[in-house]
Tab-separated table of C-alpha atoms and ligand atoms in Angstrom:
chain	number	residue	atom	x	y	z
A	6	MET	CA	6.962	18.591	-3.685
A	7	LYS	CA	3.824	17.830	-5.672
A	8	GLY	CA	1.951	14.883	-4.257
A	9	GLY	CA	4.576	13.236	-2.088
A	10	VAL	CA	3.504	14.816	1.176
A	11	PHE	CA	3.289	12.471	4.195
A	12	GLY	CA	3.632	9.426	1.984
A	13	VAL	CA	0.489	10.117	-0.071
A	14	ILE	CA	1.253	10.454	-3.772
A	15	GLN	CA	-1.704	12.040	-5.554
A	16	LEU	CA	-2.326	12.840	-9.201
A	17	ASN	CA	-4.728	15.404	-10.635
A	18	ALA	CA	-7.833	14.453	-12.586
A	19	ASP	CA	-6.207	15.493	-15.865
A	20	ASP	CA	-3.310	13.098	-15.180
A	21	PHE	CA	-5.783	10.224	-15.616
A	22	PRO	CA	-4.609	8.088	-18.581
A	23	LYS	CA	-6.012	8.819	-22.023
A	24	HIS	CA	-5.201	5.284	-23.263
A	25	TYR	CA	-5.222	1.707	-22.037
A	26	TYR	CA	-1.978	-0.233	-22.537
A	27	ASN	CA	-2.272	-3.386	-24.637
A	28	ILE	CA	0.583	-5.810	-23.947
A	29	LEU	CA	-0.220	-8.176	-26.851
A	30	PRO	CA	2.046	-6.530	-29.491
A	31	ASP	CA	4.941	-6.401	-26.984
A	32	LEU	CA	4.802	-10.082	-25.987
A	33	PRO	CA	7.981	-11.959	-26.996
A	34	GLU	CA	5.865	-14.688	-28.626
A	35	GLN	CA	2.474	-14.799	-30.329
A	36	LEU	CA	-0.185	-15.466	-27.716
A	37	PRO	CA	-1.722	-18.934	-28.343
A	38	PHE	CA	-5.214	-18.518	-29.877
A	39	PRO	CA	-8.378	-19.523	-28.056
A	40	LEU	CA	-9.756	-22.686	-29.732
A	41	ASN	CA	-13.256	-23.866	-30.502
A	42	PRO	CA	-13.443	-27.171	-28.551
A	43	GLU	CA	-15.452	-28.918	-31.287
A	44	THR	CA	-13.349	-28.026	-34.319
A	45	MET	CA	-10.075	-27.205	-32.519
A	46	GLU	CA	-9.865	-24.204	-34.867
A	47	PRO	CA	-9.030	-20.713	-33.545
A	48	VAL	CA	-12.106	-18.828	-32.372
A	49	LYS	CA	-13.188	-16.088	-34.801
A	50	PRO	CA	-14.055	-12.662	-33.383
A	51	LYS	CA	-17.498	-12.996	-35.046
A	52	ASP	CA	-18.239	-16.116	-32.896
A	53	LEU	CA	-18.131	-13.905	-29.793
A	54	GLU	CA	-20.668	-11.320	-30.995
A	55	PRO	CA	-23.705	-12.914	-29.319
A	56	LEU	CA	-21.882	-12.426	-26.007
A	57	PHE	CA	-19.755	-9.288	-25.882
A	58	PRO	CA	-19.937	-5.693	-27.174
A	59	LYS	CA	-18.124	-5.415	-30.511
A	60	GLU	CA	-15.623	-2.894	-29.170
A	61	CYS	CA	-14.569	-5.384	-26.451
A	62	ILE	CA	-14.074	-8.113	-29.066
A	63	LYS	CA	-11.999	-5.736	-31.186
A	64	GLN	CA	-9.853	-4.917	-28.158
A	65	GLU	CA	-9.517	-8.621	-27.299
A	66	PHE	CA	-7.652	-9.280	-30.566
A	67	SER	CA	-6.085	-5.847	-31.109
A	68	SER	CA	-2.431	-5.392	-32.009
A	69	ASP	CA	-2.360	-1.676	-31.174
A	70	SER	CA	-0.193	-0.838	-28.160
A	71	LEU	CA	-2.414	1.999	-26.991
A	72	ILE	CA	-6.208	2.016	-27.068
A	73	ARG	CA	-7.850	5.402	-26.599
A	74	ILE	CA	-10.250	5.777	-23.668
A	75	PRO	CA	-13.336	7.721	-24.842
A	76	GLU	CA	-13.739	11.060	-23.069
A	77	GLU	CA	-17.193	10.179	-21.638
A	78	LEU	CA	-15.728	7.014	-20.127
A	79	ARG	CA	-12.769	8.928	-18.692
A	80	GLU	CA	-15.286	11.197	-16.990
A	81	GLN	CA	-16.925	8.181	-15.335
A	82	TYR	CA	-13.577	6.971	-13.995
A	83	ILE	CA	-12.721	10.415	-12.681
A	84	PHE	CA	-16.160	10.816	-11.142
A	85	LEU	CA	-15.596	7.574	-9.233
A	86	GLY	CA	-12.390	8.909	-7.744
A	87	ARG	CA	-9.593	8.209	-10.182
A	88	PRO	CA	-6.667	8.701	-10.281
A	89	ARG	CA	-6.296	6.710	-7.069
A	90	PRO	CA	-3.532	7.620	-4.612
A	91	LEU	CA	-0.328	5.664	-4.146
A	92	TYR	CA	0.576	5.339	-0.471
A	93	ARG	CA	3.916	4.762	1.133
A	94	ALA	CA	3.428	2.240	3.980
A	95	LEU	CA	5.395	4.302	6.496
A	96	ARG	CA	3.724	2.759	9.553
A	97	LEU	CA	4.051	-0.787	8.268
A	98	GLU	CA	7.730	-0.147	7.505
A	99	LYS	CA	8.195	1.033	11.071
A	100	LYS	CA	6.342	-1.953	12.513
A	101	LEU	CA	8.580	-4.298	10.501
A	102	GLY	CA	11.686	-2.440	11.679
A	103	LEU	CA	12.879	-1.768	8.152
A	104	PRO	CA	16.096	0.220	7.769
A	105	LYS	CA	16.365	3.319	5.553
A	106	GLY	CA	16.473	2.274	1.926
A	107	ILE	CA	13.750	-0.350	2.087
A	108	GLU	CA	10.406	1.205	1.149
A	109	ILE	CA	6.946	-0.285	0.616
A	110	TYR	CA	4.248	1.402	-1.508
A	111	TYR	CA	0.670	0.359	-2.267
A	112	LYS	CA	-1.927	1.480	-4.782
A	113	ARG	CA	-5.351	2.195	-3.265
A	114	GLU	CA	-7.754	0.227	-5.479
A	115	ASP	CA	-9.903	-0.325	-2.371
A	116	LEU	CA	-11.177	3.250	-2.746
A	117	SER	CA	-13.740	2.463	-5.445
A	118	PRO	CA	-17.388	2.625	-4.262
A	119	VAL	CA	-17.568	-1.187	-4.155
A	120	GLY	CA	-14.155	-1.566	-2.548
A	121	SER	CA	-12.067	-3.181	-5.280
A	122	HIS	CA	-10.376	-2.687	-8.651
A	123	LYS	CA	-13.222	-4.476	-10.485
A	124	PRO	CA	-15.158	-1.343	-11.631
A	125	ASN	CA	-12.147	-0.431	-13.826
A	126	THR	CA	-13.294	-2.966	-16.401
A	127	ALA	CA	-17.001	-3.165	-15.471
A	128	LEU	CA	-17.364	0.541	-16.375
A	129	ALA	CA	-15.652	0.109	-19.737
A	130	GLN	CA	-17.709	-2.950	-20.684
A	131	ALA	CA	-20.959	-1.258	-19.662
A	132	TYR	CA	-20.021	1.907	-21.575
A	133	TYR	CA	-19.248	0.002	-24.807
A	134	GLY	CA	-22.362	-2.155	-24.388
A	135	LYS	CA	-24.606	0.874	-23.973
A	136	LYS	CA	-22.990	2.636	-26.974
A	137	GLN	CA	-23.801	-0.371	-29.130
A	138	GLY	CA	-27.470	-0.224	-28.096
A	139	PHE	CA	-27.728	-3.024	-25.553
A	140	GLU	CA	-30.249	-2.512	-22.746
A	141	ASN	CA	-29.233	-5.197	-20.252
A	142	VAL	CA	-26.080	-6.794	-18.952
A	143	ALA	CA	-25.919	-10.296	-17.460
A	144	THR	CA	-23.138	-11.671	-15.326
A	145	GLU	CA	-22.304	-14.151	-12.595
A	146	THR	CA	-20.774	-13.567	-9.203
A	147	GLY	CA	-19.349	-15.783	-6.491
A	148	ALA	CA	-18.907	-13.866	-3.274
A	149	GLY	CA	-20.305	-10.699	-4.877
A	150	GLN	CA	-17.313	-8.443	-5.671
A	151	TRP	CA	-17.734	-8.709	-9.427
A	152	GLY	CA	-21.534	-8.518	-9.278
A	153	SER	CA	-21.267	-5.307	-7.242
A	154	ALA	CA	-18.929	-3.744	-9.809
A	155	VAL	CA	-21.219	-4.647	-12.724
A	156	SER	CA	-24.261	-3.300	-10.840
A	157	LEU	CA	-22.517	0.026	-10.262
A	158	ALA	CA	-21.301	0.233	-13.871
A	159	ALA	CA	-24.750	-0.645	-15.231
A	160	MET	CA	-26.350	2.070	-13.124
A	161	PHE	CA	-23.847	4.646	-14.382
A	162	ASN	CA	-24.513	3.666	-17.994
A	163	GLU	CA	-28.308	3.268	-17.720
A	164	LEU	CA	-28.363	-0.473	-18.299
A	165	LYS	CA	-30.305	-3.073	-16.312
A	166	ALA	CA	-28.046	-5.572	-14.573
A	167	GLU	CA	-28.959	-9.197	-13.930
A	168	VAL	CA	-26.572	-10.985	-11.623
A	169	PHE	CA	-26.552	-14.752	-11.089
A	170	MET	CA	-25.067	-15.289	-7.650
A	171	VAL	CA	-23.935	-18.728	-6.485
A	172	ARG	CA	-26.714	-19.800	-4.083
A	173	SER	CA	-24.413	-20.794	-1.217
A	174	SER	CA	-22.861	-17.276	-1.222
A	175	PHE	CA	-26.276	-15.677	-1.742
A	176	GLN	CA	-27.368	-17.269	1.539
A	177	GLN	CA	-24.120	-16.823	3.487
A	178	LYS	CA	-23.205	-13.289	2.337
A	179	PRO	CA	-26.324	-11.121	2.339
A	180	TYR	CA	-24.521	-7.751	2.319
A	181	ARG	CA	-23.296	-7.917	-1.264
A	182	GLU	CA	-26.825	-8.629	-2.474
A	183	ILE	CA	-28.115	-5.593	-0.572
A	184	LEU	CA	-25.399	-3.497	-2.188
A	185	MET	CA	-26.287	-4.729	-5.685
A	186	ASN	CA	-29.991	-4.072	-5.055
A	187	LEU	CA	-29.215	-0.525	-3.962
A	188	PHE	CA	-27.643	0.038	-7.377
A	189	GLY	CA	-30.821	-1.280	-9.004
A	190	ALA	CA	-29.560	-4.709	-10.077
A	191	LYS	CA	-31.654	-7.871	-10.056
A	192	VAL	CA	-29.864	-10.620	-8.186
A	193	PHE	CA	-30.858	-14.274	-8.638
A	194	ALA	CA	-29.668	-17.134	-6.484
A	195	SER	CA	-28.099	-19.591	-8.934
A	196	PRO	CA	-29.255	-22.118	-10.044
A	197	SER	CA	-32.358	-20.034	-10.751
A	198	GLU	CA	-35.777	-20.333	-12.383
A	199	HIS	CA	-34.766	-17.727	-14.979
A	200	THR	CA	-32.803	-19.938	-17.376
A	201	SER	CA	-33.395	-23.375	-18.822
A	202	ILE	CA	-30.109	-24.650	-17.367
A	203	GLY	CA	-31.116	-23.392	-13.927
A	204	LYS	CA	-34.655	-24.841	-14.174
A	205	LYS	CA	-33.298	-28.214	-15.215
A	206	LEU	CA	-30.917	-28.385	-12.268
A	207	LEU	CA	-33.634	-27.313	-9.837
A	208	GLN	CA	-36.057	-29.944	-11.171
A	209	GLU	CA	-33.439	-32.649	-10.931
A	210	LYS	CA	-32.710	-31.356	-7.419
A	211	LYS	CA	-29.040	-31.307	-8.440
A	212	ASN	CA	-26.496	-28.748	-7.324
A	213	PHE	CA	-29.013	-26.695	-5.410
A	214	ASN	CA	-26.155	-24.739	-3.758
A	215	GLY	CA	-24.766	-23.853	-7.166
A	216	SER	CA	-21.223	-23.155	-8.330
A	217	LEU	CA	-19.466	-20.400	-10.246
A	218	GLY	CA	-19.524	-22.663	-13.329
A	219	ILE	CA	-23.315	-22.944	-13.173
A	220	ALA	CA	-23.749	-19.203	-12.606
A	221	ILE	CA	-21.546	-18.479	-15.664
A	222	SER	CA	-23.663	-20.853	-17.732
A	223	GLU	CA	-26.875	-19.083	-16.660
A	224	ALA	CA	-25.494	-15.599	-17.447
A	225	ILE	CA	-24.213	-16.743	-20.840
A	226	GLU	CA	-27.561	-18.377	-21.642
A	227	LYS	CA	-29.309	-15.128	-20.773
A	228	ALA	CA	-27.035	-13.107	-23.075
A	229	VAL	CA	-27.189	-15.556	-25.985
A	230	SER	CA	-30.980	-15.922	-25.841
A	231	ASP	CA	-31.762	-12.182	-25.656
A	232	GLU	CA	-30.320	-9.813	-28.238
A	233	LYS	CA	-30.739	-6.809	-25.946
A	234	THR	CA	-28.488	-8.426	-23.318
A	235	PHE	CA	-24.704	-8.782	-23.339
A	236	TYR	CA	-22.448	-10.744	-21.039
A	237	SER	CA	-19.840	-9.059	-18.858
A	238	ILE	CA	-16.756	-10.911	-17.627
A	239	GLY	CA	-14.567	-9.932	-14.662
A	240	SER	CA	-11.095	-11.304	-15.413
A	241	VAL	CA	-8.891	-13.579	-17.595
A	242	LEU	CA	-9.623	-12.123	-21.064
A	243	ASN	CA	-7.177	-9.721	-22.758
A	244	HIS	CA	-9.548	-6.748	-22.917
A	245	VAL	CA	-10.404	-7.079	-19.225
A	246	LEU	CA	-6.726	-7.036	-18.223
A	247	MET	CA	-6.179	-4.104	-20.580
A	248	HIS	CA	-8.898	-1.990	-18.922
A	249	GLN	CA	-7.115	-2.578	-15.608
A	250	THR	CA	-3.835	-1.101	-16.921
A	251	ILE	CA	-5.009	2.341	-15.800
A	252	ILE	CA	-3.744	1.163	-12.376
A	253	GLY	CA	-0.143	0.723	-13.533
A	254	LEU	CA	-0.209	3.729	-15.876
A	255	GLU	CA	-1.141	5.960	-12.935
A	256	THR	CA	1.433	4.278	-10.712
A	257	ILE	CA	4.236	4.958	-13.230
A	258	LYS	CA	3.371	8.682	-13.122
A	259	GLN	CA	3.248	8.600	-9.325
A	260	PHE	CA	6.750	7.106	-9.076
A	261	GLU	CA	7.975	9.741	-11.533
A	262	LEU	CA	6.628	12.418	-9.180
A	263	ILE	CA	8.779	11.128	-6.307
A	264	ASP	CA	11.662	10.365	-8.652
A	265	LYS	CA	11.886	6.670	-7.822
A	266	LYS	CA	11.535	3.356	-9.618
A	267	PRO	CA	10.196	0.177	-8.024
A	268	ASP	CA	12.590	-2.800	-7.790
A	269	VAL	CA	9.827	-5.247	-6.921
A	270	LEU	CA	6.218	-5.285	-8.230
A	271	ILE	CA	3.635	-7.481	-6.532
A	272	GLY	CA	-0.011	-8.444	-7.044
A	273	CYS	CA	-2.349	-11.255	-6.025
A	274	VAL	CA	-3.669	-13.471	-8.815
A	275	GLY	CA	-7.136	-14.957	-9.253
A	276	GLY	CA	-7.675	-14.734	-13.002
A	277	GLY	CA	-4.924	-12.128	-13.230
A	278	SER	CA	-6.682	-8.810	-13.822
A	279	ASN	CA	-5.528	-6.656	-10.894
A	280	PHE	CA	-1.995	-8.081	-11.102
A	281	SER	CA	-1.715	-7.374	-14.832
A	282	GLY	CA	-3.336	-3.985	-14.389
A	283	MET	CA	-0.544	-2.959	-12.059
A	284	VAL	CA	2.359	-4.793	-13.681
A	285	TYR	CA	1.868	-4.725	-17.489
A	286	PRO	CA	2.509	-1.002	-18.052
A	287	PHE	CA	5.864	-1.426	-16.243
A	288	MET	CA	6.506	-4.737	-18.007
A	289	GLU	CA	6.737	-3.025	-21.380
A	290	LYS	CA	10.283	-1.839	-20.519
A	291	LYS	CA	11.307	-5.228	-19.133
A	292	LEU	CA	10.107	-7.003	-22.271
A	293	LYS	CA	12.096	-4.580	-24.419
A	294	GLY	CA	15.201	-5.112	-22.249
A	295	LYS	CA	15.296	-1.432	-21.210
A	296	GLU	CA	14.774	-2.002	-17.470
A	297	ASP	CA	14.887	-4.867	-15.061
A	298	PHE	CA	12.963	-5.475	-11.875
A	299	GLU	CA	11.436	-8.339	-9.947
A	300	VAL	CA	7.775	-9.256	-10.532
A	301	ILE	CA	5.919	-11.487	-8.083
A	302	ALA	CA	2.500	-13.047	-8.673
A	303	VAL	CA	0.935	-14.298	-5.437
A	304	GLU	CA	-1.580	-17.100	-5.132
A	305	PRO	CA	-3.076	-19.285	-2.380
A	306	LYS	CA	-1.515	-22.697	-1.701
A	307	ALA	CA	-5.088	-24.033	-2.003
A	308	VAL	CA	-5.220	-22.982	-5.703
A	309	PRO	CA	-1.575	-23.143	-6.851
A	310	THR	CA	-2.139	-22.609	-10.583
A	311	LEU	CA	1.130	-20.778	-11.371
A	312	THR	CA	3.334	-22.724	-8.932
A	313	LYS	CA	1.923	-26.235	-9.415
A	314	GLY	CA	-0.493	-26.117	-12.388
A	315	GLU	CA	0.138	-27.353	-15.938
A	316	TYR	CA	0.565	-25.037	-18.945
A	317	ARG	CA	-1.907	-26.374	-21.519
A	318	TYR	CA	-5.233	-25.777	-23.284
A	319	ASP	CA	-8.238	-26.030	-20.938
A	320	PHE	CA	-11.803	-24.791	-20.614
A	321	ALA	CA	-12.202	-21.382	-18.987
A	322	ASP	CA	-15.319	-22.530	-17.095
A	323	THR	CA	-16.494	-25.581	-15.188
A	324	GLY	CA	-19.514	-26.006	-17.484
A	325	LYS	CA	-17.285	-26.448	-20.602
A	326	MET	CA	-19.251	-23.784	-22.499
A	327	THR	CA	-16.293	-21.525	-23.289
A	328	PRO	CA	-13.484	-21.841	-25.826
A	329	LEU	CA	-10.272	-23.627	-24.824
A	330	ILE	CA	-7.522	-21.258	-23.747
A	331	LYS	CA	-3.848	-21.954	-23.168
A	332	MET	CA	-2.972	-21.231	-19.567
A	333	TYR	CA	-1.639	-22.570	-16.303
A	334	THR	CA	-4.498	-24.646	-14.975
A	335	MET	CA	-5.494	-27.026	-12.210
A	336	GLY	CA	-8.074	-28.528	-14.591
A	337	TYR	CA	-11.544	-27.097	-15.304
A	338	ASP	CA	-13.138	-29.589	-12.868
A	339	PHE	CA	-10.806	-28.684	-9.971
A	340	ILE	CA	-12.740	-27.946	-6.785
A	341	PRO	CA	-10.645	-25.775	-4.448
A	342	GLU	CA	-10.975	-25.691	-0.687
A	343	PRO	CA	-13.448	-23.023	0.462
A	344	ILE	CA	-10.786	-20.416	1.364
A	345	HIS	CA	-11.918	-16.903	2.334
A	346	ALA	CA	-10.126	-15.354	-0.650
A	347	GLY	CA	-12.988	-16.324	-2.984
A	348	GLY	CA	-11.581	-14.149	-5.801
A	349	LEU	CA	-8.441	-16.316	-5.939
A	350	ARG	CA	-10.225	-19.650	-6.383
A	351	TYR	CA	-10.221	-19.672	-10.196
A	352	HIS	CA	-8.769	-22.892	-11.688
A	353	GLY	CA	-6.674	-21.112	-14.332
A	354	ASP	CA	-4.894	-17.832	-15.158
A	355	SER	CA	-5.123	-15.340	-17.972
A	356	PRO	CA	-3.282	-16.513	-21.148
A	357	SER	CA	-0.876	-13.538	-21.365
A	358	LEU	CA	0.110	-13.837	-17.698
A	359	SER	CA	0.592	-17.587	-18.182
A	360	LEU	CA	2.844	-17.020	-21.191
A	361	LEU	CA	4.953	-14.440	-19.318
A	362	LYS	CA	5.361	-16.897	-16.432
A	363	LYS	CA	6.313	-19.686	-18.853
A	364	LEU	CA	8.959	-17.413	-20.444
A	365	GLY	CA	10.402	-16.431	-17.043
A	366	PHE	CA	9.313	-12.772	-16.933
A	367	LEU	CA	7.668	-13.180	-13.542
A	368	ASP	CA	7.974	-15.295	-10.402
A	369	ALA	CA	5.084	-16.884	-8.557
A	370	VAL	CA	4.733	-17.660	-4.863
A	371	ALA	CA	1.944	-19.430	-2.976
A	372	TYR	CA	0.964	-18.902	0.667
A	373	LEU	CA	-1.205	-20.645	3.229
A	374	GLN	CA	-4.406	-18.869	4.264
A	375	GLU	CA	-3.177	-18.477	7.871
A	376	GLU	CA	0.018	-16.669	6.788
A	377	THR	CA	-1.922	-14.216	4.647
A	378	PHE	CA	-4.370	-13.349	7.443
A	379	GLU	CA	-1.427	-12.813	9.796
A	380	ALA	CA	0.077	-10.339	7.289
A	381	ALA	CA	-3.328	-8.664	6.866
A	382	ARG	CA	-3.587	-8.196	10.638
A	383	ILE	CA	-0.138	-6.598	10.817
A	384	PHE	CA	-1.131	-4.311	7.956
A	385	ALA	CA	-4.499	-3.339	9.477
A	386	ASN	CA	-2.824	-2.749	12.804
A	387	SER	CA	-0.259	-0.371	11.332
A	388	GLU	CA	-1.749	1.267	8.217
A	389	GLY	CA	-5.344	1.366	9.522
A	390	ILE	CA	-6.931	-0.212	6.432
A	391	ILE	CA	-8.569	-3.668	6.482
A	392	PRO	CA	-7.433	-5.671	3.449
A	393	ALA	CA	-9.635	-8.060	1.464
A	394	PRO	CA	-8.516	-11.684	1.987
A	395	GLU	CA	-7.287	-11.674	-1.657
A	396	THR	CA	-5.210	-8.530	-1.103
A	397	ALA	CA	-3.715	-10.124	2.023
A	398	HIS	CA	-1.751	-12.416	-0.317
A	399	ALA	CA	-0.010	-9.453	-1.956
A	400	ILE	CA	0.713	-7.937	1.462
A	401	LYS	CA	2.320	-11.172	2.686
A	402	ALA	CA	4.615	-11.197	-0.349
A	403	ALA	CA	5.525	-7.514	0.112
A	404	VAL	CA	6.369	-8.084	3.789
A	405	ASP	CA	8.479	-11.150	2.946
A	406	SER	CA	10.283	-9.275	0.191
A	407	ALA	CA	11.087	-6.372	2.547
A	408	LEU	CA	12.327	-8.673	5.328
A	409	LYS	CA	14.505	-10.566	2.853
A	410	ALA	CA	16.071	-7.292	1.691
A	411	LYS	CA	16.717	-6.348	5.318
A	412	LYS	CA	18.429	-9.677	6.000
A	413	ASN	CA	20.597	-9.341	2.888
A	414	ASN	CA	21.404	-5.675	3.579
A	415	GLU	CA	19.867	-4.603	0.285
A	416	GLN	CA	18.024	-1.429	-0.698
A	417	LYS	CA	14.603	-2.094	-2.204
A	418	THR	CA	11.584	-0.112	-3.365
A	419	ILE	CA	8.603	-2.455	-3.267
A	420	VAL	CA	5.131	-1.733	-4.634
A	421	PHE	CA	2.012	-3.862	-4.463
A	422	ASN	CA	-1.525	-3.446	-5.682
A	423	PHE	CA	-3.984	-3.066	-2.805
A	424	SER	CA	-6.797	-4.725	-4.780
A	425	GLY	CA	-9.599	-4.276	-2.257
A	426	HIS	CA	-10.767	-3.689	1.300
A	427	GLY	CA	-12.118	-6.328	3.658
A	428	LEU	CA	-14.947	-4.447	5.365
A	429	LEU	CA	-17.461	-7.000	4.101
A	430	ASP	CA	-15.123	-9.840	5.129
A	431	LEU	CA	-15.013	-9.155	8.840
A	432	ALA	CA	-16.689	-12.514	9.575
A	433	ALA	CA	-13.721	-14.188	7.872
A	434	TYR	CA	-11.329	-12.251	10.122
A	435	LYS	CA	-13.263	-13.417	13.149
A	436	GLN	CA	-13.211	-17.027	12.009
A	437	MET	CA	-9.483	-16.887	11.339
A	438	GLN	CA	-8.885	-15.525	14.823
A	439	ARG	CA	-10.662	-18.488	16.378
A	440	ALA	CA	-8.894	-21.037	14.208
B	6	PLP	C1	-11.723	-10.402	-7.681
B	6	PLP	C2	-10.646	-9.950	-6.802
B	6	PLP	C3	-9.303	-10.401	-6.955
B	6	PLP	C4	-8.882	-11.440	-7.953
B	6	PLP	O1	-9.187	-11.229	-9.291
B	6	PLP	P1	-8.080	-10.845	-10.383
B	6	PLP	O2	-8.802	-10.897	-11.671
B	6	PLP	O3	-6.977	-11.859	-10.306
B	6	PLP	O4	-7.604	-9.497	-10.038
B	6	PLP	C5	-8.345	-9.861	-6.116
B	6	PLP	N1	-8.644	-8.967	-5.157
B	6	PLP	C6	-9.916	-8.524	-4.972
B	6	PLP	C7	-10.181	-7.546	-3.896
B	6	PLP	C8	-10.947	-8.997	-5.784
B	6	PLP	O5	-12.209	-8.558	-5.608
């Protein structure tokens, strides 16, 4: 059988998708528009041109179901190891004592050079930016996952990357900075001397440790004030989620190869990009009433946007520089506990994911940090791969779903997105062991 040997389901390079899937035209309701906070009028695509490549803005508002991936960009994805394998978690299943008929699968997004799904969109944004004639890309990063992806993508597309990294992470997590430097990026501890916002904060001796909100403001300032620089964003927006759909499109083909269909789809949610990337291509059939399956979005109890947040218009950033978007939110000024899963600390969720939750097309669960690390340890100790603390949330949900099926004597095929590895998070594992 092609691909299914020993639980590793592989595709060939020419099976890599030729299109991204855009869920917008298939949504049961019109997605609420982003609003300009001053006028409360819908944001016009033109307003975004100082920030993003035009092609990204076009994709953001597109009503086409399929958006063609340019051949040169496909080559970049393939060169960086796509399509990625789908694994059956045979050893985890055994460790959990699952009976025949309950199967767990996971998609290996950890296999990118920076260890997460994030290059899937960073590459596309860098490619479109370069095509339009930009020379530099500016972005922010918290713990460094997104900054690493942008640095890699910039290098591949011959752009210079400038990354504003929250100063507290810059000091506590030196390895990501080293990685970004190796790819030729300039990394600034934020607040920095390189923007007027940063200078002002440093002079006032305010917020010296920085925050993601401040780093976003610095990157945006950089892009707006220099016409050769665009701004790259790692999650939440429609076009970002759409670039990630290559994950689910590949996974659909992989399940076809083994002649199965998942009953449960799972992903962890920060802004929603890796979750949507896995789930949206499957969701098309659920939205059209052709298939039914369970969909579980997993979040930390420390940032319970989908399980406890409000569905309303809110700012996308702490600095109130962005348009208002309608989403589940804890409030733009929410300060979450410093959990290890830094990628899941965002105060809101992508608008399309929020709408689908509101309309009942997906369930959300929240877990405590301790429970997720326990699941990650079981996974590492059976499958031999160390999960990122974010990914540990998806694993916990997959394990719970499998054990529930066992208890109820049900047959279940479960798949989750393995969003990233935890090899640069070993200190967190050590801390959690002591706790
Ligand atoms: C950034 C990140 C996440 C969360 O971001 P989403 O946009 O919700 O996908 C999850 N897992 C890993 C490994 C990450 O780096």
